[in-house]
Coordinates of C-alpha atoms and ligand atoms in Angstrom, one line a residue:
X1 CA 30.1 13.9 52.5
X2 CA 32.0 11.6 54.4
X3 CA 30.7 8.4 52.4
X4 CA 32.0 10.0 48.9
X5 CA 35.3 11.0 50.3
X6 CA 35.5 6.9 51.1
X7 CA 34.4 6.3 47.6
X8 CA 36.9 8.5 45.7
X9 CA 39.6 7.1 48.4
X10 CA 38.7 3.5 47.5
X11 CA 38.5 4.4 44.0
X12 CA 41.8 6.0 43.7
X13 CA 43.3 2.7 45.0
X14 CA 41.7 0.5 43.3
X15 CA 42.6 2.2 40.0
X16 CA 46.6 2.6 41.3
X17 CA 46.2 -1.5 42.1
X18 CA 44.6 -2.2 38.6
X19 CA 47.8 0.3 36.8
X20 CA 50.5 -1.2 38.6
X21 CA 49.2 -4.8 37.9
X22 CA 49.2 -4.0 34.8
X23 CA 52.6 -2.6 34.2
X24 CA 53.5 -5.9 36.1
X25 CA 52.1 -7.9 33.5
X26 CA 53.7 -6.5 31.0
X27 CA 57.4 -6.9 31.8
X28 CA 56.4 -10.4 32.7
X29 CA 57.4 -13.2 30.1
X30 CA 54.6 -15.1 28.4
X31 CA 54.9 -18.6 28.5
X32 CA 54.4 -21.2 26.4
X33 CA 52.4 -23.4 29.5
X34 CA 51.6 -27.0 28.6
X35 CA 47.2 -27.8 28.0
X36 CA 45.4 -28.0 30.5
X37 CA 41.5 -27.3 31.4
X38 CA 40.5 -23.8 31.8
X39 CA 41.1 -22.3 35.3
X40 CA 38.4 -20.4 37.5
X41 CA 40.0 -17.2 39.2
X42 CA 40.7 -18.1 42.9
X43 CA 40.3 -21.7 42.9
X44 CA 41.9 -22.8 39.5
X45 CA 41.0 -26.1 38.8
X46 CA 40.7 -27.1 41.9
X47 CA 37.1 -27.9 41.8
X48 CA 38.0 -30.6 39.2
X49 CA 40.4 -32.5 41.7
X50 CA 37.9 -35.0 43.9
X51 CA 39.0 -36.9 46.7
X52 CA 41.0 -39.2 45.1
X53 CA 43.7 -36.9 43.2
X54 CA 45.3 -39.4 41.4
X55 CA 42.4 -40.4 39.7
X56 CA 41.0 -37.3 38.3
X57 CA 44.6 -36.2 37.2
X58 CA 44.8 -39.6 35.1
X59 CA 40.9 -38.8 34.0
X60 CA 42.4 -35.0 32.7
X61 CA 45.9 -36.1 31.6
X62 CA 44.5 -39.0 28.8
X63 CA 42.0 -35.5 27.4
X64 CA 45.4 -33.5 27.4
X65 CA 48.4 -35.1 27.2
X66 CA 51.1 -36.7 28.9
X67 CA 52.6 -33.1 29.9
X68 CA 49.2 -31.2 31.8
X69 CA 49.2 -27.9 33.5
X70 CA 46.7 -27.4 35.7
X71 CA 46.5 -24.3 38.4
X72 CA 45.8 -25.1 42.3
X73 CA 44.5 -21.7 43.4
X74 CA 47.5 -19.2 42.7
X75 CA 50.2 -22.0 41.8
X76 CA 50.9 -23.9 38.7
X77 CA 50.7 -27.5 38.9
X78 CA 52.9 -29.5 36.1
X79 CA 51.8 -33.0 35.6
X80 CA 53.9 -36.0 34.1
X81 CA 52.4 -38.9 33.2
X82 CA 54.1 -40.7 30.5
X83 CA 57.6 -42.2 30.6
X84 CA 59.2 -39.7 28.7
X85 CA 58.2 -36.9 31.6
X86 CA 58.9 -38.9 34.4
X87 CA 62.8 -39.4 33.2
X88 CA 63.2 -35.5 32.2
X89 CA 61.7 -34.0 35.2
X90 CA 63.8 -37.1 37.9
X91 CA 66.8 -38.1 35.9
X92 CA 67.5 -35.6 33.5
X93 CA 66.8 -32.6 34.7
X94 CA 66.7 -33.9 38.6
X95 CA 68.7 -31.3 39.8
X96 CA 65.9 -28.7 38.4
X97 CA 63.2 -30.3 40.2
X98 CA 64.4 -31.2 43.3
X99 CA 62.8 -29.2 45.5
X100 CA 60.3 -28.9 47.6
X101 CA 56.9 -27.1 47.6
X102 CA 55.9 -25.2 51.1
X103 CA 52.8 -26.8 52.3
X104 CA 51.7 -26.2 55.8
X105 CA 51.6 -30.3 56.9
X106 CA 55.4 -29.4 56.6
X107 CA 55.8 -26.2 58.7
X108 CA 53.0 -27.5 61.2
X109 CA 53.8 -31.6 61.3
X110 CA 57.6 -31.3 61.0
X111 CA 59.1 -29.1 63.4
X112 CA 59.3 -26.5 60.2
X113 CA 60.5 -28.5 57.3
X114 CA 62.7 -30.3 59.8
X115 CA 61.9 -34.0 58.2
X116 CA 63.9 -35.0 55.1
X117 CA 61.0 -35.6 53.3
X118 CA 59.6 -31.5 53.9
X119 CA 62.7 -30.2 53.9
X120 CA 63.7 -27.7 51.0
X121 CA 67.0 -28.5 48.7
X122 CA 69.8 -27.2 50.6
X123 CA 72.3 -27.8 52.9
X124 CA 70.3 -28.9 55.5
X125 CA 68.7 -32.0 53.2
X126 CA 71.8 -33.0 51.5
X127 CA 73.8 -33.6 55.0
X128 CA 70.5 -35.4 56.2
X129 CA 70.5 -37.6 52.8
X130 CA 73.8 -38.6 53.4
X131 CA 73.3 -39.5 57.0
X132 CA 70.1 -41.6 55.9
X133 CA 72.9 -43.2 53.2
X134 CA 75.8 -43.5 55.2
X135 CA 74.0 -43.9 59.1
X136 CA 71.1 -45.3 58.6
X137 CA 70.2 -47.0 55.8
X138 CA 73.7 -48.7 54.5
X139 CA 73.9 -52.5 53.8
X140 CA 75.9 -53.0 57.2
X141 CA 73.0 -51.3 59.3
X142 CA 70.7 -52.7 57.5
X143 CA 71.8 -56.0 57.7
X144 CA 72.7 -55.3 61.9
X145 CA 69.0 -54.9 62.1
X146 CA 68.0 -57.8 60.6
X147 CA 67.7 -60.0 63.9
X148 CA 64.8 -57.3 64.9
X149 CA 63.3 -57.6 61.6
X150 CA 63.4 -61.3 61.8
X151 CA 62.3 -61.0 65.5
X152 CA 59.1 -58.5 64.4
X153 CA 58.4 -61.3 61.3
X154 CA 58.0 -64.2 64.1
X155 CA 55.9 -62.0 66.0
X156 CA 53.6 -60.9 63.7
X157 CA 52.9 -64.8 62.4
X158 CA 52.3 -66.2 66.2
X159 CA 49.9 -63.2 66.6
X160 CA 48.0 -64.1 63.3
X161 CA 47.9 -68.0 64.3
X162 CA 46.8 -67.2 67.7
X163 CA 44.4 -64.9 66.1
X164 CA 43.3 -67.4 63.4
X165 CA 43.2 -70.3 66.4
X166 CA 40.8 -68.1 68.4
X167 CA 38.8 -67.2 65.5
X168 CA 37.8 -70.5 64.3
X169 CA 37.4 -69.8 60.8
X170 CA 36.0 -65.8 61.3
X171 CA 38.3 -63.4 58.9
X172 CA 40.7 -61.1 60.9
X173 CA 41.5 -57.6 59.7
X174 CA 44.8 -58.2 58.2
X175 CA 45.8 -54.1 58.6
X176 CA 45.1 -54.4 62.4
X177 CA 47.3 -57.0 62.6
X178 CA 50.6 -55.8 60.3
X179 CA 49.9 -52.4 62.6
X180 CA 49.5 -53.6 65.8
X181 CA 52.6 -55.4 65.2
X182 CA 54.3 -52.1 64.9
X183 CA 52.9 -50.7 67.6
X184 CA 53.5 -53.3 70.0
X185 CA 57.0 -53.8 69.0
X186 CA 57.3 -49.2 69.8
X187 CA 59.6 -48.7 72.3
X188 CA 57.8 -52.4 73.6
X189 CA 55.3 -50.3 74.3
X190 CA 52.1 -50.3 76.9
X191 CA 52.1 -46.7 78.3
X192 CA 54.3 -43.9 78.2
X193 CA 54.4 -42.5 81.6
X194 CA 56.5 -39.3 82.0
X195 CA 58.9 -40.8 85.0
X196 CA 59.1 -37.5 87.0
X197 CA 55.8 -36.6 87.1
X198 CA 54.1 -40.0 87.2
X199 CA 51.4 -38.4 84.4
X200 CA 50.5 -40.7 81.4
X201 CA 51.9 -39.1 78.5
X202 CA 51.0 -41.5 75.5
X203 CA 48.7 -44.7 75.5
X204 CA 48.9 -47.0 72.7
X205 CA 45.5 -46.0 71.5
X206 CA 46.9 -42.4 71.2
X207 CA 49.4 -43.3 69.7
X208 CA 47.8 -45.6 67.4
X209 CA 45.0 -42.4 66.6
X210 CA 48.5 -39.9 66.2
X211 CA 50.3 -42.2 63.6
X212 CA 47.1 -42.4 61.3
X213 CA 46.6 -38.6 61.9
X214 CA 50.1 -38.0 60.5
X215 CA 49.7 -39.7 57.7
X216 CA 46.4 -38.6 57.1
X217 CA 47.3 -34.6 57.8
X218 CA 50.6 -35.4 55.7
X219 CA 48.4 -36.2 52.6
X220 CA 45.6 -32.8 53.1
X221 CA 46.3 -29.6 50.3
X222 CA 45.3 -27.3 52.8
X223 CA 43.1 -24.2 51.1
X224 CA 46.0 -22.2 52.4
X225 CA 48.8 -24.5 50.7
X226 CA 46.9 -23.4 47.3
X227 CA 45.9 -19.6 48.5
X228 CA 47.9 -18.5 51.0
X229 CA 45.9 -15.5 51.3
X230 CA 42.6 -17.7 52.4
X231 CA 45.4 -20.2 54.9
X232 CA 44.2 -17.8 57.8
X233 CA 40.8 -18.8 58.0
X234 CA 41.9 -22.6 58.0
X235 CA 38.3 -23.5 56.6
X236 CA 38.9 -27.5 57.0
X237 CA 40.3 -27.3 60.6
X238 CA 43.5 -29.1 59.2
X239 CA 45.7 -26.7 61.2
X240 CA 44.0 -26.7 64.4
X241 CA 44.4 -30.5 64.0
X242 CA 48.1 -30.1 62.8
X243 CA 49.0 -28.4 65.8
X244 CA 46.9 -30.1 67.9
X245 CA 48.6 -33.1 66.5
X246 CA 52.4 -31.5 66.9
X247 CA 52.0 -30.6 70.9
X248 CA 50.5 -34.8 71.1
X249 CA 53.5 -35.5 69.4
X250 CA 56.4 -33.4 70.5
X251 CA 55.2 -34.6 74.7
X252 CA 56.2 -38.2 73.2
X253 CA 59.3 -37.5 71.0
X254 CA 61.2 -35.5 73.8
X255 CA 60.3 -38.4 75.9
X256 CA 61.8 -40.6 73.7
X257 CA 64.8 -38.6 73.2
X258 CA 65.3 -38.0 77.0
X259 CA 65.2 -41.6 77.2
X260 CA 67.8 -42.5 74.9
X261 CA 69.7 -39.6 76.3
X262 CA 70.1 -40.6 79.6
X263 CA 70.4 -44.7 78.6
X264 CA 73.2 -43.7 76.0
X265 CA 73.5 -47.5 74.5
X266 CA 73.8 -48.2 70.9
X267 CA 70.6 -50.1 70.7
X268 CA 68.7 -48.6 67.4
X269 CA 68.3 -45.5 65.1
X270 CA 67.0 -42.8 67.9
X271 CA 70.8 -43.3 69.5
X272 CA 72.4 -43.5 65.7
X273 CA 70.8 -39.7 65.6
X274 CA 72.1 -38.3 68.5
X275 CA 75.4 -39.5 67.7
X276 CA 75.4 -38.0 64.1
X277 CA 73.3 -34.8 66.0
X278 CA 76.7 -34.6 68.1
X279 CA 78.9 -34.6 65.5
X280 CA 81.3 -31.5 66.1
X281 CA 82.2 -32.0 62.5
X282 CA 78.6 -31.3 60.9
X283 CA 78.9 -28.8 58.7
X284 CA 75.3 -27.9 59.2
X285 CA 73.9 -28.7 62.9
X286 CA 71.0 -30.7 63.4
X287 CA 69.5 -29.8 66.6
X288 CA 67.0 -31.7 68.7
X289 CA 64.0 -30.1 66.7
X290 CA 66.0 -32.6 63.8
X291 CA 66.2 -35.3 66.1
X292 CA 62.3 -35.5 67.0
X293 CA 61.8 -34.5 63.4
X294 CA 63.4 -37.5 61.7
X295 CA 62.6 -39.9 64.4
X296 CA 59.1 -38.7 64.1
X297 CA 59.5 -39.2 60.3
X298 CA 60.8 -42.9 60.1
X299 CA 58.9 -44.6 63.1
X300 CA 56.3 -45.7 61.2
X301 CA 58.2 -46.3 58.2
X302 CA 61.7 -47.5 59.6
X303 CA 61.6 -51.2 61.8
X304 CA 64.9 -50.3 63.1
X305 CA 63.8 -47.3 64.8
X306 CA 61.6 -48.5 67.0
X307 CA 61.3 -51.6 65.7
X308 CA 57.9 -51.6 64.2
X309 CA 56.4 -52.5 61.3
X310 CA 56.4 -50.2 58.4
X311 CA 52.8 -48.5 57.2
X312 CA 53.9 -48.1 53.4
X313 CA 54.8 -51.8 53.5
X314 CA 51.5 -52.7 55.6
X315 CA 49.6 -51.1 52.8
X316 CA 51.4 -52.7 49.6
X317 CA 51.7 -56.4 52.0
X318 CA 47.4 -55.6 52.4
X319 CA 46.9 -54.7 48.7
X320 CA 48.6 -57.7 47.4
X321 CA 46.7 -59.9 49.5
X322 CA 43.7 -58.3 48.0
X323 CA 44.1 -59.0 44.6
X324 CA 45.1 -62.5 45.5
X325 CA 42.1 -63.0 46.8
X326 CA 40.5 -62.4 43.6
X327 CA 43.0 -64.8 41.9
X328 CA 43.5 -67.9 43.4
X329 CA 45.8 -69.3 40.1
X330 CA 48.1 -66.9 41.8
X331 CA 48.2 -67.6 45.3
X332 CA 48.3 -71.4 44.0
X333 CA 51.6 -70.6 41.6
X334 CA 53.0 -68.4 45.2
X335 CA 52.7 -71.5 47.2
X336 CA 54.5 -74.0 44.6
X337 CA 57.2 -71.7 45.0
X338 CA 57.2 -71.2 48.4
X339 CA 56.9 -74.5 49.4
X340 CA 59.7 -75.7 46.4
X341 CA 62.2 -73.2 47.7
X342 CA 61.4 -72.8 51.4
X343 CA 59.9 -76.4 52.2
X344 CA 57.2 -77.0 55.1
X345 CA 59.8 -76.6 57.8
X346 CA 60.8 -73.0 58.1
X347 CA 60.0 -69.6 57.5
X348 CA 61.0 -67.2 54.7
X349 CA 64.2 -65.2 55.5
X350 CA 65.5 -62.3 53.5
X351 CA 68.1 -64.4 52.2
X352 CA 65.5 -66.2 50.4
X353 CA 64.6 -63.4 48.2
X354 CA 66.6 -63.8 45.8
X355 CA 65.5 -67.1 45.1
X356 CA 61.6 -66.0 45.3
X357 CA 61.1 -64.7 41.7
X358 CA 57.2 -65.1 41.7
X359 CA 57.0 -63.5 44.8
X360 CA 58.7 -60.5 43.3
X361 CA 56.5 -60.9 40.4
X362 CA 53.5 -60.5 42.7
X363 CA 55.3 -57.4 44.6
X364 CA 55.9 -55.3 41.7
X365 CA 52.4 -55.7 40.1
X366 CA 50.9 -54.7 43.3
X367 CA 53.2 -51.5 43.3
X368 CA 52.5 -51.1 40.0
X369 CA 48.4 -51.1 40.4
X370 CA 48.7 -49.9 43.4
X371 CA 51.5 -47.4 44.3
X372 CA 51.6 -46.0 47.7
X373 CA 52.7 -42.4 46.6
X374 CA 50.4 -42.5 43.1
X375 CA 51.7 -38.7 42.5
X376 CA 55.1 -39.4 44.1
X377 CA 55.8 -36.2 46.5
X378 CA 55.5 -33.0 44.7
X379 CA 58.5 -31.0 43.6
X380 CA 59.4 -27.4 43.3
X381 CA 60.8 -26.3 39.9
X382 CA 63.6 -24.4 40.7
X383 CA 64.2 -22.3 37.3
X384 CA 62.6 -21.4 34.3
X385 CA 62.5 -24.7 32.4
X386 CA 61.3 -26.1 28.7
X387 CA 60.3 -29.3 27.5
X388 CA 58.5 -30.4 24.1
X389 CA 57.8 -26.4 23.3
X390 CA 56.3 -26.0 26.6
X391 CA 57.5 -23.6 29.4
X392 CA 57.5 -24.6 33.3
X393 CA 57.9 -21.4 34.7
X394 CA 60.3 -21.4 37.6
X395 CA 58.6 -21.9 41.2
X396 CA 56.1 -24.5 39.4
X397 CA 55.0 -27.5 41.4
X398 CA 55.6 -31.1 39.6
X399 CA 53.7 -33.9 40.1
X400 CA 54.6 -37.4 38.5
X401 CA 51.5 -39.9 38.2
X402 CA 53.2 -43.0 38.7
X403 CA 49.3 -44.2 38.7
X404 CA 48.6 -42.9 35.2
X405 CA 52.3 -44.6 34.3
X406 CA 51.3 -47.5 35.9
X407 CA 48.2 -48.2 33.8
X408 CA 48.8 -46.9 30.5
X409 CA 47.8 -49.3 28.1
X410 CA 50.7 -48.4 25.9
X411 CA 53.1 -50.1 28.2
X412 CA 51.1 -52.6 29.6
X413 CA 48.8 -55.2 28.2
X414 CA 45.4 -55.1 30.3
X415 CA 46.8 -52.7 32.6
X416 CA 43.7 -53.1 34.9
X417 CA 44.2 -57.1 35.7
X418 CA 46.5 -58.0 38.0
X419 CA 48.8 -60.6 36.0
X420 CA 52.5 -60.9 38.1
X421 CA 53.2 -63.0 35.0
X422 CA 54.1 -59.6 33.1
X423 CA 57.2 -59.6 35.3
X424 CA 58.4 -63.1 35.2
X425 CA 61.5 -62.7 33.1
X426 CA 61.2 -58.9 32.8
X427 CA 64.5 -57.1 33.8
X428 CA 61.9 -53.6 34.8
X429 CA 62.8 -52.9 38.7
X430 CA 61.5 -51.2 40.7
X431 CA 64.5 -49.3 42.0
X432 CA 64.1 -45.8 40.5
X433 CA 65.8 -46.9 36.9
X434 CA 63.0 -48.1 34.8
X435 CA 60.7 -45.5 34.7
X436 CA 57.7 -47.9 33.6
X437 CA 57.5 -48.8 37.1
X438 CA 58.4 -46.1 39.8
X439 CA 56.9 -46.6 42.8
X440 CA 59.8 -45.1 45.0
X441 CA 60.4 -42.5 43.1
X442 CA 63.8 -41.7 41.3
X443 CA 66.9 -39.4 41.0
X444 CA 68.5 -37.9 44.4
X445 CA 65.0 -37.0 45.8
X446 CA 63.7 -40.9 46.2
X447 CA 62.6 -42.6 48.5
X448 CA 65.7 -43.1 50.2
X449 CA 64.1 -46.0 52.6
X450 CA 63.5 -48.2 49.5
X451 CA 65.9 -51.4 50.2
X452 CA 64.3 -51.5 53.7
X453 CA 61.0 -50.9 52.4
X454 CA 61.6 -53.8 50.2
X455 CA 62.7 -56.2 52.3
X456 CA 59.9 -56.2 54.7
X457 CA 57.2 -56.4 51.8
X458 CA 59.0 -59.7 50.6
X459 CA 59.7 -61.3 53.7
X460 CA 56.1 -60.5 55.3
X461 CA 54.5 -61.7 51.9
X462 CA 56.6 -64.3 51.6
X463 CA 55.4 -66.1 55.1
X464 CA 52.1 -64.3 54.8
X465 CA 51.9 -66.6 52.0
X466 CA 53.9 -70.2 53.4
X467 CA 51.9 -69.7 56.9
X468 CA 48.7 -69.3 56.4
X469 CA 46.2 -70.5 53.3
X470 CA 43.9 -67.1 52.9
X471 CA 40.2 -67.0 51.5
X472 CA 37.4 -64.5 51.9
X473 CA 35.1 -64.4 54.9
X474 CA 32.1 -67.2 54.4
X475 CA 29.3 -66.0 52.0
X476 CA 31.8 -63.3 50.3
X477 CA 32.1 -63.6 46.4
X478 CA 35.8 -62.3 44.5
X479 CA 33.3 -59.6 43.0
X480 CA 32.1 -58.1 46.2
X481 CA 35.6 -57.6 47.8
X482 CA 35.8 -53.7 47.2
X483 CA 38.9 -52.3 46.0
X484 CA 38.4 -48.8 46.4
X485 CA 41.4 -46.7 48.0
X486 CA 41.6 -43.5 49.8
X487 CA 44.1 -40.7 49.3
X488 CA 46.6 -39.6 51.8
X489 CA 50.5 -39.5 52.4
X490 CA 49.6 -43.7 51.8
X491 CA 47.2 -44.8 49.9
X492 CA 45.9 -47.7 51.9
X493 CA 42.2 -49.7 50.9
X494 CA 39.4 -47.7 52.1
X495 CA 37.4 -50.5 53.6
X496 CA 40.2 -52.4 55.5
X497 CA 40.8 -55.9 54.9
X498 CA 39.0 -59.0 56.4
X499 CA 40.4 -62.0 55.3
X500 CA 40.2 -65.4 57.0
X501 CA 43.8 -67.0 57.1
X502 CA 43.5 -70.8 58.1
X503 CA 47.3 -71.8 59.4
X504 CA 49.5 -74.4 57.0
X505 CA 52.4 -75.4 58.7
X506 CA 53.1 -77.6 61.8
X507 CA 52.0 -75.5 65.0
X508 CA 55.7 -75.5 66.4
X509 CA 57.1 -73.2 63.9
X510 CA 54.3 -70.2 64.9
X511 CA 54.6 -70.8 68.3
X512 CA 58.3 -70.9 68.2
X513 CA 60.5 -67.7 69.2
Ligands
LIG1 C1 57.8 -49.5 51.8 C2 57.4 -48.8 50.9 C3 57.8 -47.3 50.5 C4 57.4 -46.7 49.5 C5 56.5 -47.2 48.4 C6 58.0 -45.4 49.5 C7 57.8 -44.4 48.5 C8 58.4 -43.1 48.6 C9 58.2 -42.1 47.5 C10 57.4 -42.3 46.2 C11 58.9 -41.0 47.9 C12 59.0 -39.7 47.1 C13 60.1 -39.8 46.1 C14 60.2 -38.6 45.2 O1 59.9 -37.5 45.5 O2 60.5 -38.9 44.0 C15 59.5 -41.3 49.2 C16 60.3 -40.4 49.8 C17 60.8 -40.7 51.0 N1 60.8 -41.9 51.7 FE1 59.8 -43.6 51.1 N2 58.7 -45.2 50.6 C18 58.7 -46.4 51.3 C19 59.3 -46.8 52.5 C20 60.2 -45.9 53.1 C21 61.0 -46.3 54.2 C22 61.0 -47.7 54.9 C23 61.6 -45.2 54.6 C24 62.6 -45.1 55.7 C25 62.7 -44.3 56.5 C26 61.3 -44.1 53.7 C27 61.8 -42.8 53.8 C28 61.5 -41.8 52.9 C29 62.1 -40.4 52.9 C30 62.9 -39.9 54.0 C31 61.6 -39.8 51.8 C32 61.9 -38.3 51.4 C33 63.2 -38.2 50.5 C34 63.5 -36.8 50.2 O3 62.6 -35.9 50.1 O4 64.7 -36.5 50.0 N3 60.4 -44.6 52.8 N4 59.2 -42.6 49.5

């Protein structure tokens, strides 16, 4: 008696579910949604997405078109991949697509959408845009910081000719090196030791295994980022480690912002914050959850900060030196330039950049094979849009391939060798206007770190380059060097480099400070 009272129960609400789904369905408008492959209920087409998303999406996008919808669990995903997409959906239609999907690396990793990068369009992001514009990243701060930059640069080539010295002709993991640069340059860092209660609060291995964590936790689609309704279960542990990672993280951020409380010197970009953060002016306040949030943001990215290296630049400095290892016509052609312009008796400076046009031949080919952000960071569309007779429903994610753009064969000629000829005498840049080549992004959402960015890829190249003369490790042939990648918020090589750099110039100028 009791079980067919439950059955007529559950049958009454399934049937009042299925009828007011229904009438649901039809007041809602049909769209007109680009091709795409055929999605399963639940998952979508998420099964077709393998570890390295990029990749598939360029596999689907050449079967379907340059404008792809594909569904990730419950949400539509709009994919660009041509030119033509990339300027409607950045340039001309920016302000459509400038948001910001929910994902939970945001809530979890960011102090709640805190960072610039996570934060929805609003209020909040414009006033921190314009303090990365005005406070942070304009020409005079940039060039104030130059003396750390330069300072990091001399650092970094003593530790490699030490390294290269002590090696005797073994091959040194180039990463480890640009890296362990940054992190020795943290806060001058050895141990963080909370000063009160004499505990240890950071070592530089943790910190070391938290930066790598960020980026890798920054670059996961969660199940529950796709369907929210599974997020709960948290199948892949990628919250437990999010917030494992958060409580590592915030112990060492309010350290460092106690720290620069209490010194109150204008020394770098922690005490630029907390000035701007104690703005009585701000229109919208930015409390110390900001603080942490953008200094947590920009540490790994941003020498000033702490005055470290920069990952993204790490992993486009690492991937250049890659394929020159493949080509050695190129490196020859880099160091008849080098040694032309800069001569055997100094290092590259930023000043010589302008005057390095191979070497900026050689960075935007890498960027083009190999673009840190190959999807760029996804947006939000924000109302019902239309392009080439297709809808994009409002509340659509967009993804750009700059990979796919990068290697279509319609704009570049062998897409898949690495020729930095392609760029001698080309006027395409890489500064968000020529939409061939987009590896910052473009329109009011990119990258807004890209001058600095830039900078430290030419200069580290640059004396990369003039310092040392690199070949493979003994017994390794051009062919064997993989050049597989992994995905993430970078997308570094997946088998790190080993590379043996024999020093060039006259010992004084390595060991020099
Ligand atoms: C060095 C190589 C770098 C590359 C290739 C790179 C690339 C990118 C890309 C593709 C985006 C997404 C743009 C979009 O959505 O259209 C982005 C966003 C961003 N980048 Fe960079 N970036 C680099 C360095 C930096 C540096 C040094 C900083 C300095 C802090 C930085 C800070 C940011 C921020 C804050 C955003 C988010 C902007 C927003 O959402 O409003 N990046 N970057």
């Amino acid at each position: 008696m009791e079980f067919q009272l439950c059955l007529s129960l559950f049958t009454i609400t399934l049937a009042t579910i299925l009828f007011v789904r229904t009438l649901l369905r039809r007041n809602r408008r049909v769209y007109n949604l680009p091709p795409g492959p055929k999605p399963w209920p639940i998952i979508g087409n998420l099964n077709l997405i393998g570890s390295l998303p990029h990749r598939s999406i360029q596999k689907f996008s050449k079967q379907y078109g340059p404008l792809m919808h594909l569904r990730f669990g419950s949400f539509s995903v709009v994919v660009g991949s041509s030119v033509e997409m990339a300027k409607f959906s950045l340039k001309t239609h920016d302000v459509l697509f400038i948001d910001r999907p929910k994902a939970a690396a945001g809530k979890y990793t960011t102090y709640n959408y805190s960072n610039i990068a996570w934060s929805p369009y609003g209020a909040y992001w414009l006033q921190a845009l314009k303090m990365c514009l005005t406070e942070l990243f304009s020409a005079k701060r940039l060039k104030s910081y130059e003396f750390i930059r330069d300072e990091e640069m001399r650092s970094l080539l003593r530790d490699l000719h030490a390294a290269a010295t002590s090696m005797a002709g073994r091959a040194v993991t180039l990463k480890e090196h640009l890296t362990t640069l940054s992190l020795n340059v943290i806060s001058r860092m050895r141990e963080v030791v909370d000063k009160v209660g004499g505990s240890v609060i950071t070592t530089p291995e943790q910190f070391r295994w938290m930066l790598d964590e960020l980026f890798i936790l920054n670059g996961v689609i969660t199940i529950g980022d796709s369907i929210p309704w599974l997020g709960w279960l948290d199948l892949e542990g990628y919250i437990r480690r999010m917030k494992k990672l958060s409580n590592m993280f915030d112990r060492f951020l309010e350290f460092v912002v106690d720290e620069h409380e209490n010194r109150r010197r204008q020394e770098d970009m922690v005490d630029v914050l907390l000035n701007v953060a104690n703005d009585p002016s701000l229109e919208v306040k930015f409390n110390r959850d900001s603080v942490k949030a953008f200094t947590q943001g920009f540490h790994r990215k941003v020498p000033d900060l702490f005055a470290g290296g920069t990952e993204s630049s790490a992993v486009i400095v690492e991937w250049a030196i890659s394929e020159l290892l493949r080509k050695p016509e190129v490196i020859a052609k880099a160091t008849e330039e080098l040694d032309r312009v800069i001569g055997r008796n100094r290092w590259a400076t930023e000043k010589d950049i302008p005057s390095l046009p191979y070497i900026d031949a050689i960075v935007k080919e890498t960027m083009r094979m190999h673009p840190v952000v190959p999807l760029l960071a996804p947006r939000l569309c924000r109302e019902d849009a239309s392009v080439d007779g297709y809808d994009i429903p409002a509340g659509t994610r967009v993804l750009v391939s700059v990979w796919s753009i990068g290697r279509d064969p319609k704009l570049w000629e062998n897409p898949e060798e690495f020729m930095p000829e392609r760029f001698m005498g080309s006027k395409i840049d890489v500064k968000g206007q020529d939409f061939e080549l987009l590896p910052f992004g473009s329109g009011r959402r990119m990258c807004p770190g890209y001058n600095l960015g830039l900078k430290v890829i030419y200069v580290s190249l640059a004396n990369l380059l003039h310092g040392f003369a690199w070949r493979l490790p003994d017994g390794m042939t051009k062919e064997q060097l993989s050049m597989e990648e992994v995905f993430g918020l970078s997308t570094p090589r997946k088998i790190p480099l080993e590379a043996v750099g024999e020093p060039k110039l006259s010992t004084h100028l390595y060991v020099a400070v």
